[in-house]
Structure formats: structure tokens, C-alpha cells
PDB file of C-alpha atoms in Angstrom:
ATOM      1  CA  UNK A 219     -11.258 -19.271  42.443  1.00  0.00           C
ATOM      2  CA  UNK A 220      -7.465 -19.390  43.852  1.00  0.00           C
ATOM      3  CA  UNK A 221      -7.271 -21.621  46.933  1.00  0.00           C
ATOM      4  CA  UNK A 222      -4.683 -19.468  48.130  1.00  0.00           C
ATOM      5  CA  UNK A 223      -4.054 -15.982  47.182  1.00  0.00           C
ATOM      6  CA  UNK A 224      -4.794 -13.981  43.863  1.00  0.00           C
ATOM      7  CA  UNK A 225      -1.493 -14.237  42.317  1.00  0.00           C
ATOM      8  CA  UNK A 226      -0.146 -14.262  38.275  1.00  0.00           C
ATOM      9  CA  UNK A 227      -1.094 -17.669  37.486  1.00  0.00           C
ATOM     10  CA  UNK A 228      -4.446 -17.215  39.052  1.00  0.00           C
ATOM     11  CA  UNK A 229      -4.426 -14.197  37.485  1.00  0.00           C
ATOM     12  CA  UNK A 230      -3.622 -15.527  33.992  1.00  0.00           C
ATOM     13  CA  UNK A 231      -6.100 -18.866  34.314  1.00  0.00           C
ATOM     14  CA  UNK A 232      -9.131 -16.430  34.867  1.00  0.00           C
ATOM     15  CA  UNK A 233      -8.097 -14.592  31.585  1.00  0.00           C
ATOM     16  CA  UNK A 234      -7.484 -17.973  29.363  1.00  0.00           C
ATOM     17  CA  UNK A 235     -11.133 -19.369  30.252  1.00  0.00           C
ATOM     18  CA  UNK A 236     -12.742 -16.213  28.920  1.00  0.00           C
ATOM     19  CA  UNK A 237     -11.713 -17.689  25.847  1.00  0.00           C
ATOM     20  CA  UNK A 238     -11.213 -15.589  22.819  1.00  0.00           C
ATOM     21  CA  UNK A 239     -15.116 -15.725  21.235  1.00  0.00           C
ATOM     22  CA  UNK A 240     -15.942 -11.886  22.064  1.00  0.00           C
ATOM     23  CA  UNK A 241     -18.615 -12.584  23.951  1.00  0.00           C
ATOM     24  CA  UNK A 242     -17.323 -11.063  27.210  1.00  0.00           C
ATOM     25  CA  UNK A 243     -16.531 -12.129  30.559  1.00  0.00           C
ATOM     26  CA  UNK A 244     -17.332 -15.971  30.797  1.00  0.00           C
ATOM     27  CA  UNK A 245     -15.203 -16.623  33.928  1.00  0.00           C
ATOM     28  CA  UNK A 246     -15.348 -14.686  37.146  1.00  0.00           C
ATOM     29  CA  UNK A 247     -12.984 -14.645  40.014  1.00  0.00           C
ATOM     30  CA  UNK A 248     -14.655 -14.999  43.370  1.00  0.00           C
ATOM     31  CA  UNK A 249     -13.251 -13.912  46.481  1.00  0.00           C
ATOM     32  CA  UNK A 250     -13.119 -16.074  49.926  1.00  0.00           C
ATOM     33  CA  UNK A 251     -16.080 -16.768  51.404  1.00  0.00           C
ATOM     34  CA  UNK A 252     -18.398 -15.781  48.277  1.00  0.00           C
ATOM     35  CA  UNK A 253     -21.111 -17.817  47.004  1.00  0.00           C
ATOM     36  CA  UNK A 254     -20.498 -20.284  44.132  1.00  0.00           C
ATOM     37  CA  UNK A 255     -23.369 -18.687  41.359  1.00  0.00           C
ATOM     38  CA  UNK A 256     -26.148 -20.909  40.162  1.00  0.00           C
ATOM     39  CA  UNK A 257     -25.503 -22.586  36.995  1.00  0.00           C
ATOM     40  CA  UNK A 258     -22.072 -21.815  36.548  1.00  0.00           C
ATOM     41  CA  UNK A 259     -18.618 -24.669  36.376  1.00  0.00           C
ATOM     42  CA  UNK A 260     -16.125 -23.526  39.575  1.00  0.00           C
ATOM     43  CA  UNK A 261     -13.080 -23.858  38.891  1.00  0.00           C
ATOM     44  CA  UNK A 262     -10.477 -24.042  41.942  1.00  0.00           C
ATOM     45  CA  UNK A 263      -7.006 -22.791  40.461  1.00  0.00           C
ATOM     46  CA  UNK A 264      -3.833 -24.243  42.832  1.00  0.00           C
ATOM     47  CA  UNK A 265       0.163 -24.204  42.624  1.00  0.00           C
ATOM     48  CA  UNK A 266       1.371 -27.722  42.143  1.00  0.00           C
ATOM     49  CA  UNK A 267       2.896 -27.203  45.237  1.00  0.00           C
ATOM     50  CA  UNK A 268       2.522 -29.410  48.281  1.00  0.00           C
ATOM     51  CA  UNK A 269       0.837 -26.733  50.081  1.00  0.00           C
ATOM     52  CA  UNK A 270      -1.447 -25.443  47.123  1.00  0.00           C
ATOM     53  CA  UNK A 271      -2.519 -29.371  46.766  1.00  0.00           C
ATOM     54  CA  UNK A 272      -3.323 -29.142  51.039  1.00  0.00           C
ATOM     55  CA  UNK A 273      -5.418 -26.190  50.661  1.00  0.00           C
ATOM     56  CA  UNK A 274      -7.377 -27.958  47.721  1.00  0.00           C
ATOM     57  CA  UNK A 275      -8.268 -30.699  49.705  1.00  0.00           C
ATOM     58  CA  UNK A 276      -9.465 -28.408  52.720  1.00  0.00           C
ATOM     59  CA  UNK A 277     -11.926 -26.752  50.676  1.00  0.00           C
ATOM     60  CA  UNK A 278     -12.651 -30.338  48.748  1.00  0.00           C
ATOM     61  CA  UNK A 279     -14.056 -31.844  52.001  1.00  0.00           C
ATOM     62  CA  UNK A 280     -16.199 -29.164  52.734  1.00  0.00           C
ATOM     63  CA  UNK A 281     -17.543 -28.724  49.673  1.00  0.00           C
ATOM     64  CA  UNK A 282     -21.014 -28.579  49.335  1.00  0.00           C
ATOM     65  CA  UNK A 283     -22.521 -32.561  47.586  1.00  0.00           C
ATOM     66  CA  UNK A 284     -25.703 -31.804  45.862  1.00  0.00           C
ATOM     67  CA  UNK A 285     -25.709 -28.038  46.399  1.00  0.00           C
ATOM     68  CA  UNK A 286     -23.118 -26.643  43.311  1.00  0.00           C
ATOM     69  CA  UNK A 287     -21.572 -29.206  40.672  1.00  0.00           C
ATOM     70  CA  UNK A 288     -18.101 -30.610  41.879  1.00  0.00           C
ATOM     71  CA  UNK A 289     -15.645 -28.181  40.947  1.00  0.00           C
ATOM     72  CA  UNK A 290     -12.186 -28.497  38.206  1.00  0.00           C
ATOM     73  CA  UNK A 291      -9.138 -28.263  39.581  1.00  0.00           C
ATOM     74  CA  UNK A 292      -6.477 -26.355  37.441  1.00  0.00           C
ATOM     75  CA  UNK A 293      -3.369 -26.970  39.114  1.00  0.00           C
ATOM     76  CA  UNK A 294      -0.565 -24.752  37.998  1.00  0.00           C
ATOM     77  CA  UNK A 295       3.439 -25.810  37.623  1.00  0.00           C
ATOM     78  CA  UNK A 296       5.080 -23.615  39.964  1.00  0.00           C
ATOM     79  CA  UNK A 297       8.603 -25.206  38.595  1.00  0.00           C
ATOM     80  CA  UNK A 298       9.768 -27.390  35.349  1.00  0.00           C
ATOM     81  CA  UNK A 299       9.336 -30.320  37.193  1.00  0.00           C
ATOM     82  CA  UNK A 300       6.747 -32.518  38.002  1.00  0.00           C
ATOM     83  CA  UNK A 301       4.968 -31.630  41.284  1.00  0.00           C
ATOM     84  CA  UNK A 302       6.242 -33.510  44.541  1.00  0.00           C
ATOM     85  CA  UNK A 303       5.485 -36.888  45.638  1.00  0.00           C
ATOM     86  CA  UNK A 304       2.847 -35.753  48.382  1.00  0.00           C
ATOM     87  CA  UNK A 305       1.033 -33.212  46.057  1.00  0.00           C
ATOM     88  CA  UNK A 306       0.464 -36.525  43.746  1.00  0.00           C
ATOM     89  CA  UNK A 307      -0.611 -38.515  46.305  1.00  0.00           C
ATOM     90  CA  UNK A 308      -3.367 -35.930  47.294  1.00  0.00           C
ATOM     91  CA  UNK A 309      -4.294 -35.143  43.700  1.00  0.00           C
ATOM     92  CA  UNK A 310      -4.899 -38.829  43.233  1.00  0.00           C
ATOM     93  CA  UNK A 311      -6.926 -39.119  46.698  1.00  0.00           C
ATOM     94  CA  UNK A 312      -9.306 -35.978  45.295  1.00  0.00           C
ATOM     95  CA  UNK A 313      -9.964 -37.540  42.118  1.00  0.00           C
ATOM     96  CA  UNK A 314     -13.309 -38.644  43.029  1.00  0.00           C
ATOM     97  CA  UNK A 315     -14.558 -35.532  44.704  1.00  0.00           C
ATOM     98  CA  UNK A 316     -13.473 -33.411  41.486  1.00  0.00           C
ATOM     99  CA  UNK A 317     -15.223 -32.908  38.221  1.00  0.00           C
ATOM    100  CA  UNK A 318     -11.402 -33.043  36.442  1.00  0.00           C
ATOM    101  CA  UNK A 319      -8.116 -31.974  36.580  1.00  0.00           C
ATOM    102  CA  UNK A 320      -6.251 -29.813  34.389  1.00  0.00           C
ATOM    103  CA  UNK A 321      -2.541 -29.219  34.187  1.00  0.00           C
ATOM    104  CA  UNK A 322      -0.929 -26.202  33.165  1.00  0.00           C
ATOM    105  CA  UNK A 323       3.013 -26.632  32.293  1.00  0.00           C
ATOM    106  CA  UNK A 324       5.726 -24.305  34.025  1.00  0.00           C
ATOM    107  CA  UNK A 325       5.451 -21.176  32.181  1.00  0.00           C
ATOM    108  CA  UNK A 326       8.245 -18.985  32.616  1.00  0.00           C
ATOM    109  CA  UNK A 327       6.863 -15.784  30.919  1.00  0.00           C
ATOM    110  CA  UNK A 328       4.676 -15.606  34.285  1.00  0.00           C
ATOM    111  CA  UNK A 329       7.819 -14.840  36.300  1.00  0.00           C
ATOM    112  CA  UNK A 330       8.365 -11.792  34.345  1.00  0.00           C
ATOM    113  CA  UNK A 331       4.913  -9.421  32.629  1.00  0.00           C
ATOM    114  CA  UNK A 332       2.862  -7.479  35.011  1.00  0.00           C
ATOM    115  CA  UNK A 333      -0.511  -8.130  33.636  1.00  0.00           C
ATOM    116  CA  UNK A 334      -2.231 -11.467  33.033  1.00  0.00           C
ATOM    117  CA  UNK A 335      -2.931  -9.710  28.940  1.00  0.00           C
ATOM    118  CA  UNK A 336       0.997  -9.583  28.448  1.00  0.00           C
ATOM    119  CA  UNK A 337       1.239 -13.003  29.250  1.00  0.00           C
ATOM    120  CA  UNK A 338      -1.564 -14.666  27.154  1.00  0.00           C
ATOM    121  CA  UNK A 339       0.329 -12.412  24.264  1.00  0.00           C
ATOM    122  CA  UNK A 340       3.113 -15.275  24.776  1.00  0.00           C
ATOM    123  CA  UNK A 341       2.630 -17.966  22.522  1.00  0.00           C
ATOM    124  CA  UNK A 342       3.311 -20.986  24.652  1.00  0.00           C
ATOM    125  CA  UNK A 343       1.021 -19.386  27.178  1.00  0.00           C
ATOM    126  CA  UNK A 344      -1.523 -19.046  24.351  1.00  0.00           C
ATOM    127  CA  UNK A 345      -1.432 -23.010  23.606  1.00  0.00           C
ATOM    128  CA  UNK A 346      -1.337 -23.679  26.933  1.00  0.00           C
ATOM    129  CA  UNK A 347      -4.973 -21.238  26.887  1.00  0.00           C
ATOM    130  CA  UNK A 348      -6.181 -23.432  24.111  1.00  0.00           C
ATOM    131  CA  UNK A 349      -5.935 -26.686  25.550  1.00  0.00           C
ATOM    132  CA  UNK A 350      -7.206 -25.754  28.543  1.00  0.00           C
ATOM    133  CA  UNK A 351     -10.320 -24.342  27.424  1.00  0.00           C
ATOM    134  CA  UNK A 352     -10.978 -27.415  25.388  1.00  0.00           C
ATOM    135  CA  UNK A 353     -10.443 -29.214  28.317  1.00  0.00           C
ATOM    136  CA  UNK A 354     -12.639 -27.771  30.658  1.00  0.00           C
ATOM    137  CA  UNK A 355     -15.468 -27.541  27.559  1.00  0.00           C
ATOM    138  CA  UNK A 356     -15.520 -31.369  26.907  1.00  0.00           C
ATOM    139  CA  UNK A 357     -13.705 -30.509  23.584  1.00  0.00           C
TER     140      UNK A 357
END
């Protein structure tokens, strides 16, 4: 679930973790507000922004203990450049309260398709895909 907004990289995330096994669907975006499913992984998806990082720790604190499983962070490079001092800080302050992070590199391609499918057609974007399924799987 994006912490803030449905936007291409959000976009593009959801469509590299329904991996590539034709067996449908495996990920699901959920809207704000919506219940976390029983038995499934969430996965928050965030810009490696300073701001992204802020609204991942608002919904981190109030995240239910006990109730779902502790949720992945995939946190997105919104520029070639590694995110800002304060986003680190925070990212290493969650660590605890997360199941994992996950990095995706700056992909440029993003700034340009109009569907999340052109994109994953890229192939950087497509290794990017790959490692962060096998990531996420334990692989």
C-alpha cells in the first residue's frame, strides 16, 4: 500500500510482486483506511524522500502488534542519489518495527511510460523486479 498517494512507482512495485509465475494477481493495492487481509505480507511502498520516510513512520506507530504481521517497507529512489540524511535516520529508527526493507534504485524509465506494464518491459526495471521479489520471498 502507498503511504502517500497512488503514483508510478507505486504503481510499478504492485506490478513487480505479482511476479511473473502466471498464477494471477498475488499482490493487491489497498486503499486508505482498508483492512490489511488475513494471511497476507503488507507491504508499505514510500519515496525515499524525507517526507515519504515521515509518513512511514506515522502509520509504523500505529500499526497494529499482534493483529497483522509487521509490514516491508519498499522504499523507492525518487533521485540518483542516496536518500537524505533525515530519511536515514528514520529508516534506521523503524528497523525494529518492520519485517525488512527493500530498496529500489532511481529508475528513470518511470519518469517517462504511462503504464506500470511499459515500464517492467524496461530491462533495468525488470532486474530491479527480480531482486525484489527474491527479497521479499526469503530467496
Amino acid at each position: 500500500m502507498p503511504v502517500h498517494g497512488y503514483d508510478i512507482a507505486s504503481a510499478v512495485v504492485l506490478r513487480m510482486l505479482d511476479g511473473e509465475d502466471g498464477l494471477g494477481r498475488r499482490a493487491r493495492g489497498l486503499g486508505p483506511g482498508e483492512p490489511v487481509p488475513y494471511g497476507v505480507q503488507p507491504v508499505l511502498v514510500a519515496p525515499s524522500t524525507v517526507y515519504g520516510i515521515t509518513m512511514v513512520e506515522a502509520i509504523v506507530h500505529g500499526w497494529p502488534t499482534g493483529v497483522v504481521p509487521k509490514p516491508w517497507l519498499v522504499v523507492v529512489a525518487d533521485a540518483p542519489a542516496r536518500p537524505a540524511p533525515a530519511a536515514r535516520y528514520r529508516l534506521r529508527a523503524l528497523g525494529g518495527r518492520l519485517a525488512g526493507t527493500a530498496y529500489l534504485p532511481y529508475l528513470p524509465v518511470l519518469r517517462s511510460v504511462e503504464q506500470a506494464e511499459d515500464a517492467l518491459a524496461d530491462a533495468l526495471v525488470a532486474r530491479a523486479a527480480a531482486r525484489l521479489r527474491a527479497q521479499l520471498e526469503g530467496m
